[in-house]
Short mmCIF file of C-alpha atoms in Angstrom, two decimals:
data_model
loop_
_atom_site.label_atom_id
_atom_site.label_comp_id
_atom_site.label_asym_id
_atom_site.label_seq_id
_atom_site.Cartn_x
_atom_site.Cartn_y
_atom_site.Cartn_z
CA UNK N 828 186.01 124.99 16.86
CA UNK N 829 184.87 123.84 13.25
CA UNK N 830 181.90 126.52 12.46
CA UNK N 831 179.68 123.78 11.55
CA UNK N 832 180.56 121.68 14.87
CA UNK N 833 179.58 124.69 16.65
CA UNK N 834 176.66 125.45 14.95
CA UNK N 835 175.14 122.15 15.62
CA UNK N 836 176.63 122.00 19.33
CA UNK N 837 173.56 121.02 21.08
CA UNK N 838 172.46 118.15 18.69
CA UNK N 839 176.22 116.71 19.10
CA UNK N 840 175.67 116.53 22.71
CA UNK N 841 172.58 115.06 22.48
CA UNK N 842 173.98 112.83 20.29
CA UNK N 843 176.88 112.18 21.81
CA UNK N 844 175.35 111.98 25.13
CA UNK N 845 172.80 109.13 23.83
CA UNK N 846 175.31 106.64 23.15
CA UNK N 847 177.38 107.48 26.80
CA UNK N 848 173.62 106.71 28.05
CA UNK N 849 172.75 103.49 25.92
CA UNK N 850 176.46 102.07 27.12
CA UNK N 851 175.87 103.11 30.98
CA UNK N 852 172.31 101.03 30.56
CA UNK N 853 174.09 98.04 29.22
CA UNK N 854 176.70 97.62 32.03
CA UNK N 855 174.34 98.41 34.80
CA UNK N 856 171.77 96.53 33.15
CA UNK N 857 168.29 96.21 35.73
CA UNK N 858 168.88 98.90 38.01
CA UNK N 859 169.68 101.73 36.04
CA UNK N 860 166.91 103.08 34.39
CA UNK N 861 166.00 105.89 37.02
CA UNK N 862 169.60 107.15 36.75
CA UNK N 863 169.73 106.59 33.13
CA UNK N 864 166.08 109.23 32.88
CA UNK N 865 167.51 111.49 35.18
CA UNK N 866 170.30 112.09 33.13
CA UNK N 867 168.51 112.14 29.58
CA UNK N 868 166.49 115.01 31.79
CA UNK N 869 169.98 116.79 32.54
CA UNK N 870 171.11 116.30 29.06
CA UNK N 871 167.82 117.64 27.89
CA UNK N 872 168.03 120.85 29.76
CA UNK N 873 171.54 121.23 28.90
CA UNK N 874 170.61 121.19 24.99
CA UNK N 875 168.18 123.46 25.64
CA UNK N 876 170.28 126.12 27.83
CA UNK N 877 173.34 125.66 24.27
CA UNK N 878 170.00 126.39 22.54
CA UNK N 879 168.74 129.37 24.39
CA UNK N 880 172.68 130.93 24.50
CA UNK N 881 173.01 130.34 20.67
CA UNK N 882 173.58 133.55 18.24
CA UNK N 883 170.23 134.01 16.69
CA UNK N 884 172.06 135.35 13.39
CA UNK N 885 171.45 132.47 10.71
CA UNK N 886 173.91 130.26 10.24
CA UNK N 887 174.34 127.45 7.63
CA UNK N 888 176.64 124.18 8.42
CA UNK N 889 177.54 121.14 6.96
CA UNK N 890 177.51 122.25 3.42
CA UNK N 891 174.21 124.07 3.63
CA UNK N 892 172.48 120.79 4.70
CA UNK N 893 171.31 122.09 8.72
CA UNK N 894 170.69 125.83 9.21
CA UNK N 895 170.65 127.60 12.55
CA UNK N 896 168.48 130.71 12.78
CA UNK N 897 166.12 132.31 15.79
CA UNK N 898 163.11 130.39 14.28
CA UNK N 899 164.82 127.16 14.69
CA UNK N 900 165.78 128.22 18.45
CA UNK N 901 162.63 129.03 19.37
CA UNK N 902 160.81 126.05 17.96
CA UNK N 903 164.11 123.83 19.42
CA UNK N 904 163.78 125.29 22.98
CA UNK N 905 159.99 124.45 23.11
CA UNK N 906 160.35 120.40 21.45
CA UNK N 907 163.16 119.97 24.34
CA UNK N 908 161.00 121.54 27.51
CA UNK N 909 158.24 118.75 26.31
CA UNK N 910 160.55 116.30 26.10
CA UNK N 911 161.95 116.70 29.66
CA UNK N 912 158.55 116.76 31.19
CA UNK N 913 157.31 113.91 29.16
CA UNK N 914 160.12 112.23 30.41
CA UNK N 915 159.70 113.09 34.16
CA UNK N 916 156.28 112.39 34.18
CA UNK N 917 156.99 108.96 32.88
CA UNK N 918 159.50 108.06 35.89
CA UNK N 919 156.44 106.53 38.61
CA UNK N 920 154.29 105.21 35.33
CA UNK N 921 157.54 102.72 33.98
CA UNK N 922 158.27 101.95 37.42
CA UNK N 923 154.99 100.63 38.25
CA UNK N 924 154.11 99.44 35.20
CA UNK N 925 157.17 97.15 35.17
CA UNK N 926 158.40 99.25 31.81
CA UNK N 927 161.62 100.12 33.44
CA UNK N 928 163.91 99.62 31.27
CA UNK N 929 166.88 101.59 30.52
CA UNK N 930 166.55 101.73 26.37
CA UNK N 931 162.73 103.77 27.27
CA UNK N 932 164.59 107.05 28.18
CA UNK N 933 167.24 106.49 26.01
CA UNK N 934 164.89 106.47 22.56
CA UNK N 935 163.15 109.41 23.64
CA UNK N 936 166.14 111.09 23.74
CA UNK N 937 167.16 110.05 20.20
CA UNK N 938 163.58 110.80 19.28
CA UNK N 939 164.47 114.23 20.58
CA UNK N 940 167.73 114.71 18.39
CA UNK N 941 165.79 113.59 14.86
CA UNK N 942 163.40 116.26 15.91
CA UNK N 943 165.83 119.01 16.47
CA UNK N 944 167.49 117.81 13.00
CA UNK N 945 164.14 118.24 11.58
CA UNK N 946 163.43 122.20 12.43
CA UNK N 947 167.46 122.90 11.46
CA UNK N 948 166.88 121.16 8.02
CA UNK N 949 167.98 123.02 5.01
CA UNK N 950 167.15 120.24 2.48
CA UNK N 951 165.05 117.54 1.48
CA UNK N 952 167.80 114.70 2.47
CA UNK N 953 168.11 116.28 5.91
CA UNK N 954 164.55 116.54 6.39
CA UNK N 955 163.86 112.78 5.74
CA UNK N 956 166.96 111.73 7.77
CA UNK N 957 165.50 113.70 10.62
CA UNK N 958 162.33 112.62 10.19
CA UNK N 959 162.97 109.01 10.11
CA UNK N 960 165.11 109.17 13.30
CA UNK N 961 162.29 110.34 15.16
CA UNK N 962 159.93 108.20 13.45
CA UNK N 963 161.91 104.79 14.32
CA UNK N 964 162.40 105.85 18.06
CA UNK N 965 158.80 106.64 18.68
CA UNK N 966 157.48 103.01 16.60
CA UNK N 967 159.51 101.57 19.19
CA UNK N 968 158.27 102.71 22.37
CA UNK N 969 154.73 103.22 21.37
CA UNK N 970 155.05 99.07 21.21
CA UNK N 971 157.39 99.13 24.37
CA UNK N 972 154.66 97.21 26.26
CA UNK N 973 155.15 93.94 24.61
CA UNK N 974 153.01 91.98 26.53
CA UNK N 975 149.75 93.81 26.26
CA UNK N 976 147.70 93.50 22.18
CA UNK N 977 147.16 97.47 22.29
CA UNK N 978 150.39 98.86 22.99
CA UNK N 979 151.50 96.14 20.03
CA UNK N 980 148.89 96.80 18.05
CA UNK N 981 149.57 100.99 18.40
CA UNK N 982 153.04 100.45 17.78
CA UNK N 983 152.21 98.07 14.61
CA UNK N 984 149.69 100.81 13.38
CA UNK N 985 151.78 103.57 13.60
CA UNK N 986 154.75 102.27 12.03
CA UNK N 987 152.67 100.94 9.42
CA UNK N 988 150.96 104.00 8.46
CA UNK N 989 153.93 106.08 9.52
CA UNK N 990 156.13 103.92 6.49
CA UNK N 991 153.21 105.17 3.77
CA UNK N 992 153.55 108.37 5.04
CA UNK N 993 156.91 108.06 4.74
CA UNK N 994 156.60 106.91 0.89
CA UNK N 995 154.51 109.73 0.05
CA UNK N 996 156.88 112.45 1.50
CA UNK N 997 159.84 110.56 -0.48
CA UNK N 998 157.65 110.44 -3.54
CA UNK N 999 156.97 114.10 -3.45
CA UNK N 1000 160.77 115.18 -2.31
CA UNK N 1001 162.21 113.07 -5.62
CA UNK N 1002 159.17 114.90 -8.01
CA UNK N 1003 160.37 118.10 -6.50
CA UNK N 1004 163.85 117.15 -7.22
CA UNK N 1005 163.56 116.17 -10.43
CA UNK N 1006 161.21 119.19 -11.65
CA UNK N 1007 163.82 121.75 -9.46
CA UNK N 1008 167.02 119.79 -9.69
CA UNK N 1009 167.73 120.34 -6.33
CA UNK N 1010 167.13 119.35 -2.96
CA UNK N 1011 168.30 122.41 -1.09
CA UNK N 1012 166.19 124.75 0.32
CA UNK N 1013 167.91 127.57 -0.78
CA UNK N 1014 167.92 126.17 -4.47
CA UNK N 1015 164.24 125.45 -4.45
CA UNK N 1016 163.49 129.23 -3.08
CA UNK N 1017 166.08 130.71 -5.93
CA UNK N 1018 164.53 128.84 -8.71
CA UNK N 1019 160.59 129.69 -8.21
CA UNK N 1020 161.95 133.69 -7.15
CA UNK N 1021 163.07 133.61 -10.87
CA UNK N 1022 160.17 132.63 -12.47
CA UNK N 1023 159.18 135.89 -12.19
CA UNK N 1024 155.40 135.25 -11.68
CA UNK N 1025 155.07 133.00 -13.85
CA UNK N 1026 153.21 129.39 -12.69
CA UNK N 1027 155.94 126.74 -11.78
CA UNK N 1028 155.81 123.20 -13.44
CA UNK N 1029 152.65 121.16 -12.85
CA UNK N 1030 155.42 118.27 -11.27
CA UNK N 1031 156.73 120.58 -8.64
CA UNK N 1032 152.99 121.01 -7.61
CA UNK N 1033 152.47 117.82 -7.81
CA UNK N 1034 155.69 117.13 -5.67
CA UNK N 1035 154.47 119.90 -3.29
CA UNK N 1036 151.30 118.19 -2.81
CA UNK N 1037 152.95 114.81 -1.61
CA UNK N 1038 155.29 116.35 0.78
CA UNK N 1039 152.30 118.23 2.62
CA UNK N 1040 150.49 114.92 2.46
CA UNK N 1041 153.79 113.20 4.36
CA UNK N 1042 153.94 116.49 7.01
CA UNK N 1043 150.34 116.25 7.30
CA UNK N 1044 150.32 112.82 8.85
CA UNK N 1045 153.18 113.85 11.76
CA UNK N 1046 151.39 116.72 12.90
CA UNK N 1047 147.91 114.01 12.52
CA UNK N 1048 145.91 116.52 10.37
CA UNK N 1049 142.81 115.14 8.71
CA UNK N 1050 142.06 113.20 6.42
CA UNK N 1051 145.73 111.82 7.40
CA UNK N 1052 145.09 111.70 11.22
CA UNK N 1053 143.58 108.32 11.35
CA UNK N 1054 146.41 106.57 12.74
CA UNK N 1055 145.89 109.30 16.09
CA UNK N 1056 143.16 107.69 18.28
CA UNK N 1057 144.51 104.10 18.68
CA UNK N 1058 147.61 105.05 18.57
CA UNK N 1059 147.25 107.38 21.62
CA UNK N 1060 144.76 104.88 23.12
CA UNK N 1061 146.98 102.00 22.58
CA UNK N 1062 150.29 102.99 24.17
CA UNK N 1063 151.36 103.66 27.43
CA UNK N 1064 150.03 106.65 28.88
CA UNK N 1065 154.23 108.97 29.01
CA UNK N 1066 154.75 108.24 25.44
CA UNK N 1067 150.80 109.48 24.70
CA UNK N 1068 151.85 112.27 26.77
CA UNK N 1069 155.14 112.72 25.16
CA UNK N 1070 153.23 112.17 21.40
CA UNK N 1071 150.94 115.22 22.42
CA UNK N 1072 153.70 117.34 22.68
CA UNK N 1073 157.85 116.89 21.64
CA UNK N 1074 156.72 115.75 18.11
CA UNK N 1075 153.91 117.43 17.52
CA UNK N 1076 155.60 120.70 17.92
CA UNK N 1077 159.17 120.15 15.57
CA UNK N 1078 156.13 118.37 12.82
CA UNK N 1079 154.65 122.09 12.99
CA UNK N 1080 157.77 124.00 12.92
CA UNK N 1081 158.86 121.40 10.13
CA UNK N 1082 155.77 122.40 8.36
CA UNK N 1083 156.51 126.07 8.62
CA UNK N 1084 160.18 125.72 7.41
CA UNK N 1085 159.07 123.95 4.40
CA UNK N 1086 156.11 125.83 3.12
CA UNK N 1087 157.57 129.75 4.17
CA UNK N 1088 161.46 128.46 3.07
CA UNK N 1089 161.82 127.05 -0.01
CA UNK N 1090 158.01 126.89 -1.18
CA UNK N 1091 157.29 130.79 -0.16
CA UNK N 1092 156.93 131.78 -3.81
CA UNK N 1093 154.42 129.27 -4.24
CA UNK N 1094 152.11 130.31 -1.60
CA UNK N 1095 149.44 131.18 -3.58
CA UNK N 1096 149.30 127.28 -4.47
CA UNK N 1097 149.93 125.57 -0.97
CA UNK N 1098 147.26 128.25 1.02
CA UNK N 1099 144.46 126.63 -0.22
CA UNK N 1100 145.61 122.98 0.50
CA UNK N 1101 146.56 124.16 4.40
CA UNK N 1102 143.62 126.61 4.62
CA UNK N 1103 141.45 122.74 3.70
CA UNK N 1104 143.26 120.67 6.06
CA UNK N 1105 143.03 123.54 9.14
CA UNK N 1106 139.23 123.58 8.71
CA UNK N 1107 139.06 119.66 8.32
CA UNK N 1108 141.24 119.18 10.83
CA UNK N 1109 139.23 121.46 13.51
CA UNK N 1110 135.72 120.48 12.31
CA UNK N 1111 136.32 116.53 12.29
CA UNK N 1112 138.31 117.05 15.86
CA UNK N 1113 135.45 119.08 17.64
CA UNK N 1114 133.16 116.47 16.09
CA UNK N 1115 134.20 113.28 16.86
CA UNK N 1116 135.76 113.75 20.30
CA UNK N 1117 131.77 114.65 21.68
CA UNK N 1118 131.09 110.76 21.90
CA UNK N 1119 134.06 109.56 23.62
CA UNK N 1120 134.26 107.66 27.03
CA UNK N 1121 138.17 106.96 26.97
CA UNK N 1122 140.14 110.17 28.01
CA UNK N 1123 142.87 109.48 25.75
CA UNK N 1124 141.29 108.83 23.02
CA UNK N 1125 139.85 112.49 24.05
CA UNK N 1126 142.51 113.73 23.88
CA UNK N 1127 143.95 112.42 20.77
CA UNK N 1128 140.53 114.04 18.81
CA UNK N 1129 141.33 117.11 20.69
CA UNK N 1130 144.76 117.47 19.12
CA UNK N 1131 143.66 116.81 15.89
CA UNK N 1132 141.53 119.87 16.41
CA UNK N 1133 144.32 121.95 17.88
CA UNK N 1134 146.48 121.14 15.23
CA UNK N 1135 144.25 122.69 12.42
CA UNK N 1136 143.83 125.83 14.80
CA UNK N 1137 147.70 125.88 14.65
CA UNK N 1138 147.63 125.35 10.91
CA UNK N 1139 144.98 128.36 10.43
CA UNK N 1140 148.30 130.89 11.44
CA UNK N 1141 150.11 128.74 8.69
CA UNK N 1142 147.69 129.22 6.10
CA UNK N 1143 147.93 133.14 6.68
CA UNK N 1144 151.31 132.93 4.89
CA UNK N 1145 152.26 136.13 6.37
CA UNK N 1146 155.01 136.53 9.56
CA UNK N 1147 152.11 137.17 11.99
CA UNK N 1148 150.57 134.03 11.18
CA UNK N 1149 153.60 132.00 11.78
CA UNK N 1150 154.52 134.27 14.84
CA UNK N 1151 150.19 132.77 16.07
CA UNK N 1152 150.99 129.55 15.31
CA UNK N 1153 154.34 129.12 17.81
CA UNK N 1154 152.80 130.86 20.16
CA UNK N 1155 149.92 128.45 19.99
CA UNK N 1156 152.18 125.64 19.80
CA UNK N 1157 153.91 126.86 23.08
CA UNK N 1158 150.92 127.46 24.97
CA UNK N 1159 149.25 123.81 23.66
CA UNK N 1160 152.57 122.16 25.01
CA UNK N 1161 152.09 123.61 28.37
CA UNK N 1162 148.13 122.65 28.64
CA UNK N 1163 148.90 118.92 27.37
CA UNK N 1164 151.59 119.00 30.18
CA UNK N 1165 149.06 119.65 32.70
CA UNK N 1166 146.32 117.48 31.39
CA UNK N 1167 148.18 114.18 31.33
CA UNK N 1168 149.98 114.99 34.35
CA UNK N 1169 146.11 114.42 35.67
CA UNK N 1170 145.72 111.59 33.55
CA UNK N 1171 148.78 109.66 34.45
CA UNK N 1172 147.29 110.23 38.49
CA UNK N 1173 143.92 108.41 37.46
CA UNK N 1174 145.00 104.52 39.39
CA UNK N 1175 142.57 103.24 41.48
CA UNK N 1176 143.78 100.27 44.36
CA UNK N 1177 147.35 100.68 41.78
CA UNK N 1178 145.40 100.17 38.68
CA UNK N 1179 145.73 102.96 35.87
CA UNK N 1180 141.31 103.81 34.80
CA UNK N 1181 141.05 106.10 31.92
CA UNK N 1182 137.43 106.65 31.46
CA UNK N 1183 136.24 109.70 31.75
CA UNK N 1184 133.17 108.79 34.13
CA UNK N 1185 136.12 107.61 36.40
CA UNK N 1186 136.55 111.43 37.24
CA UNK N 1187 132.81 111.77 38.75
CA UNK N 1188 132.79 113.74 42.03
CA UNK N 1189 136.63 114.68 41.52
CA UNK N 1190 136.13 118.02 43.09
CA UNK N 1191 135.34 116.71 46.00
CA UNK N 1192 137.43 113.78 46.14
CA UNK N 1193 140.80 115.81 44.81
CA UNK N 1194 139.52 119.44 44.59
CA UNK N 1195 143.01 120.66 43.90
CA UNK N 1196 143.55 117.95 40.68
CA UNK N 1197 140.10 119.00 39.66
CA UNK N 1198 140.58 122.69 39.73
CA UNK N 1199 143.89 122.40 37.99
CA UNK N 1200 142.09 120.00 35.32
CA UNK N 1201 139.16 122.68 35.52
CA UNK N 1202 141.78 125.52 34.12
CA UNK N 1203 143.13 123.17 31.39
CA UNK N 1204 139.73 122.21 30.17
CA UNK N 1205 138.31 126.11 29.98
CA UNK N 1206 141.89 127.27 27.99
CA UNK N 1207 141.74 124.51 25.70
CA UNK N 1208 138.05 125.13 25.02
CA UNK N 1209 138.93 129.17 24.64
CA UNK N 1210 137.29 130.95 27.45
CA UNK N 1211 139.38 134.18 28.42
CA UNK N 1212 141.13 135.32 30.60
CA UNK N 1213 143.18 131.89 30.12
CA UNK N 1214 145.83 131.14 27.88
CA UNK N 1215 144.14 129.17 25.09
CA UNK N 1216 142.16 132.12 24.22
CA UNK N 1217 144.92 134.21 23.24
CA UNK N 1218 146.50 131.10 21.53
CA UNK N 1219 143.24 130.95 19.82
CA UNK N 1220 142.92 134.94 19.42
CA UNK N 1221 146.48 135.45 17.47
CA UNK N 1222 145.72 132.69 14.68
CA UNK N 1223 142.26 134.20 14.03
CA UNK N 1224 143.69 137.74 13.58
CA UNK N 1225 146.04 136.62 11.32
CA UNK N 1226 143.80 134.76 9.33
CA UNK N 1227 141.48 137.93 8.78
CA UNK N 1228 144.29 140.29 8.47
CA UNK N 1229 145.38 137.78 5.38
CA UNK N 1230 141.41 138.10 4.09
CA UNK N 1231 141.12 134.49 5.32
CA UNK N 1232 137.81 135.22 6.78
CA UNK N 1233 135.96 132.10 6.15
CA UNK N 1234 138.65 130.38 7.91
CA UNK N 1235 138.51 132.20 11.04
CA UNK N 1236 134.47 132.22 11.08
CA UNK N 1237 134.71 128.56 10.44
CA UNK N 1238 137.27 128.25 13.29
CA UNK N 1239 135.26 130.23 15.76
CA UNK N 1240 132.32 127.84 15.17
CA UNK N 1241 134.16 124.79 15.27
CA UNK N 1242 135.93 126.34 18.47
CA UNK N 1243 132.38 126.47 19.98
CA UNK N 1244 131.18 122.85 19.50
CA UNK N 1245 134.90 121.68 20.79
CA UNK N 1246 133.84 123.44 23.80
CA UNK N 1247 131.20 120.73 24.47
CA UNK N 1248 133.24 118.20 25.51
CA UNK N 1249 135.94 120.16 27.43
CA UNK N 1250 132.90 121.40 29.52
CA UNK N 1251 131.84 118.16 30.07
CA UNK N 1252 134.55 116.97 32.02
CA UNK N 1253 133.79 120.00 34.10
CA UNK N 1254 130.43 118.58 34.76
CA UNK N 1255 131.74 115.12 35.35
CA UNK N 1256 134.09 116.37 37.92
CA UNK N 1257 131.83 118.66 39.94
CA UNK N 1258 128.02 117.78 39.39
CA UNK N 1259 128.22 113.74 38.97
CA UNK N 1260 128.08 111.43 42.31
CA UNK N 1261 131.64 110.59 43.10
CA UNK N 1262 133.07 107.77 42.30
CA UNK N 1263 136.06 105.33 44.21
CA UNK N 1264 138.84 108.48 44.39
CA UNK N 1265 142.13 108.27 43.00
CA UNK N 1266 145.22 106.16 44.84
CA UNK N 1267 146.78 109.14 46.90
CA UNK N 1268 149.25 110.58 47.63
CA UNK N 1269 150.22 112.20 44.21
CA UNK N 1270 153.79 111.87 42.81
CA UNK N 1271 156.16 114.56 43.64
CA UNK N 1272 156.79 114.99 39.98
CA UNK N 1273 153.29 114.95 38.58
CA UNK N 1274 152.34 117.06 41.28
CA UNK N 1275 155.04 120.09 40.24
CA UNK N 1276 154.01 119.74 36.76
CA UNK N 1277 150.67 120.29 37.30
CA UNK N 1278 151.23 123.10 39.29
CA UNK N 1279 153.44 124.91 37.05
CA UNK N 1280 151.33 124.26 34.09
CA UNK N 1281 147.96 125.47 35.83
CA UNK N 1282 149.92 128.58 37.08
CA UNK N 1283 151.69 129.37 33.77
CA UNK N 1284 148.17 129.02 32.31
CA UNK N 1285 146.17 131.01 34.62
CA UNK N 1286 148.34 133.65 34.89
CA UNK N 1287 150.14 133.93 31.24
CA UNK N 1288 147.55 136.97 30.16
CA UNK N 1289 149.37 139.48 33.26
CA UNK N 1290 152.80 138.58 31.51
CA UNK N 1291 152.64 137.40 27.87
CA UNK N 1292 155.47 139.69 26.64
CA UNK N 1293 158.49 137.34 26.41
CA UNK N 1294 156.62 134.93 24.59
CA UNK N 1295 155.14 137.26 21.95
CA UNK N 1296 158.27 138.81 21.56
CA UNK N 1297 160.10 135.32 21.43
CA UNK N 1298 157.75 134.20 18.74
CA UNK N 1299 157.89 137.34 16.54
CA UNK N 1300 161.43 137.36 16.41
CA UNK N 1301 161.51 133.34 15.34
CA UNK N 1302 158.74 134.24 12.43
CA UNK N 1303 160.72 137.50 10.98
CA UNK N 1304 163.80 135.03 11.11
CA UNK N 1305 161.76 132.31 9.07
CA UNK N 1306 160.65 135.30 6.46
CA UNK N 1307 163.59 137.61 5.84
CA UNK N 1308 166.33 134.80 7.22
#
């Protein structure tokens, strides 16, 4: 086989496998959309099993354009495990909701494939093409629910917002060109390791500045995050579920790949502008999330917040910071998988609620969905022994080994006011009168999500080894290539 066909095997199935699936859905029409998600599911684990088999040596294909390398299977692996729970979760919710139509699992699949072209890109071209199949897919289905003003109006706001982004990145990628003269990677990293310490041009910083403006709107860092709370309020609860995770994850891997590949030289430049948005990012999202009734919208202020914890290992510039940040990324994934498995069980009498006084008295009502929500509340607000507070504990060393001890002080205090409102759904749940309980029984599939997630999270401190090992490996990959 062609070395650059196999190189990019699993992204050809995908691909490939998307268009079987979009032609299936058009004969069979009406009654195909549960077979048509069950088999983006199969197609999704499949990817990620060619994934997980790959040789980790780095590879380069298509004329240097997509590059294959441990980093990129790592971060690949972790963006197709959210997608296939996203989309499993999301089989009861379309059916009910009268969403079920066959294109839904079919553009989070494509979705999926722009974001593994994303994390493989080797240059600015690639990148955008990546990014902009992703992009399109997730306008679309953020608006799926055409008949209800908020799922329009998220899907209007986002693409909006998502085209300036857009212009900004593009803006920045043709300064960088024309100050470089190239859009590889492996150009850009070549020309700033000859300048030989001296300052690059004031128009590739410039350039740098726009293209971290562009990432810093996918991964909804502040102060370009605005677009994050009505979005996630606005559309239907799986693709707020599936936002949380899949994309979130390849925006931060992009991030890494760009800043640590061809910008590494210039980290003395781009550590200050990620070391601002972290902080911003965690201050405004433990902030602003204490006043809020809607659980989404929660949840869309805490993952502003998680993001600039995630962006705190970035800004150490050094291999342990990036080896924090995945594994905070992996463990994040696997909390939001839990949460909104809870959130997508909140229907009353059939009818989805997403207040968060609508979980009053849920440990007695549902003491099993409450304890589970319990655990994902106390890791994402740090308490040990759980997960989130070694997610929490590896960016913070690596900011202070890197002498970025503001930034992990300013972290740790930001980390405590977050805390409020996690802790307050505790209180909701167990200490308020209950409330009318939740329809019963629970879906089969939300159910096994939950359980796994709680599980993997209560339990990941007894075996954390192939995950720290996993991660180190992907970072020392990204450094030394």
């Amino acid at each position: 086989m062609n070395q650059s066909l196999s190189l990019a095997l699993p992204e050809i199935v995908v691909a490939a496998a998307g268009l079987v699936l979009l032609m299936l859905g058009v004969f069979r029409r009406g009654d195909s959309t549960r077979l048509v998600a069950w088999l983006v599911v199969a197609v999704l684990i499949l990817a990620t099993v060619l994934v997980w088999v790959a040789p980790t040596a780095t590879g380069h294909a298509f004329g240097g354009l997509f590059v294959t390398d441990s980093y990129a299977g790592f971060v690949k692996v972790l963006v197709l495990l959210a997608a296939a729970a996203a989309m499993v979760m999301s089989l009861g919710y379309i059916e009910r909701e009268q969403m079920a139509r066959f294109e839904f699992p079919v553009l989070l699949l494509f979705s999926t494939l722009g974001m593994m072209l994303m994390i493989s890109a080797n240059d600015l071209i690639s990148l955008y093409v990546g990014l902009e199949l992703q992009s399109l897919a997730l306008y679309v289905v953020a608006a799926f629910r055409r008949d209800t003003i908020r799922s329009t109006e998220a899907g209007l706001k986002y693409f909006v917002l998502g085209a300036l982004s857009s212009g900004m990145l593009l803006y920045g990628s043709s300064l960088i060109y024309g100050f470089a003269g190239t859009t590889k990677f492996d150009g850009i990293a070549t020309l700033l390791a000859g300048l030989n310490g001296t300052a690059p041009s004031l128009g590739l910083i410039v350039g740098l500045v726009f293209l971290i403006a562009g990432l810093a709107f996918k991964v909804s860092a502040v102060p370009f995050h605005m677009w994050t709370p009505d979005v996630y309020e606005g559309s239907p609860t799986p693709v707020t579920a599936f936002f949380a995770m899949a994309p979130k994850v390849a925006a931060i891997g992009l991030f890494g790949r760009v800043l640590v590949g061809p910008f590494g030289g210039m980290v003395g430049d781009w550590q200050q502008i990620v070391s601002f948005i972290a902080f911003a990012s965690m201050a405004f999202g433990a902030v602003a999330a204490i006043n809020q009734n809607n659980i989404k919208r929660l949840m869309a202020y805490s993952s502003i917040a998680n993001v600039g914890y995630a962006l705190v290992g970035l800004a150490a510039g050094t291999a342990e910071g990036v080896s924090g940040m995945l594994i905070y990324m992996a463990l994040y994934v696997v909390m939001n998988a839990g949460t909104f498995a809870v959130i997508l069980a909140m229907r009353q009498q059939g009818r989805m609620v997403e207040g968060i006084t609508d979980l009053a008295g849920l440990g007695k009502t549902r003491p099993m969905m409450a304890a589970s929500l319990a655990i994902f509340m106390f890791s994402l607000a740090g308490i040990p022994p759980l997960a989130g507070f070694f997610g929490k504990l590896f960016v913070f060393r690596a900011a202070i080994n890197a002498g970025l001890y503001w930034l992990a002080v300013l972290g740790v205090l930001a980390s405590v006011v977050g805390a409020f409102y996690y802790l307050r759904i505790i209180k909701v749940m167990y200490f308020d009168e209950p409330r009318e309980g939740f329809d019963k029984p629970m879906e089969w599939e939300l159910a096994g999500i939950l359980t796994v997630s709680a599980v993997i999270i209560l339990l990941f401190f007894i075996v954390p080894s192939s995950l720290l090992v996993g991660a180190d490996s992907a970072a020392a990959a990204l450094f030394h290539g």
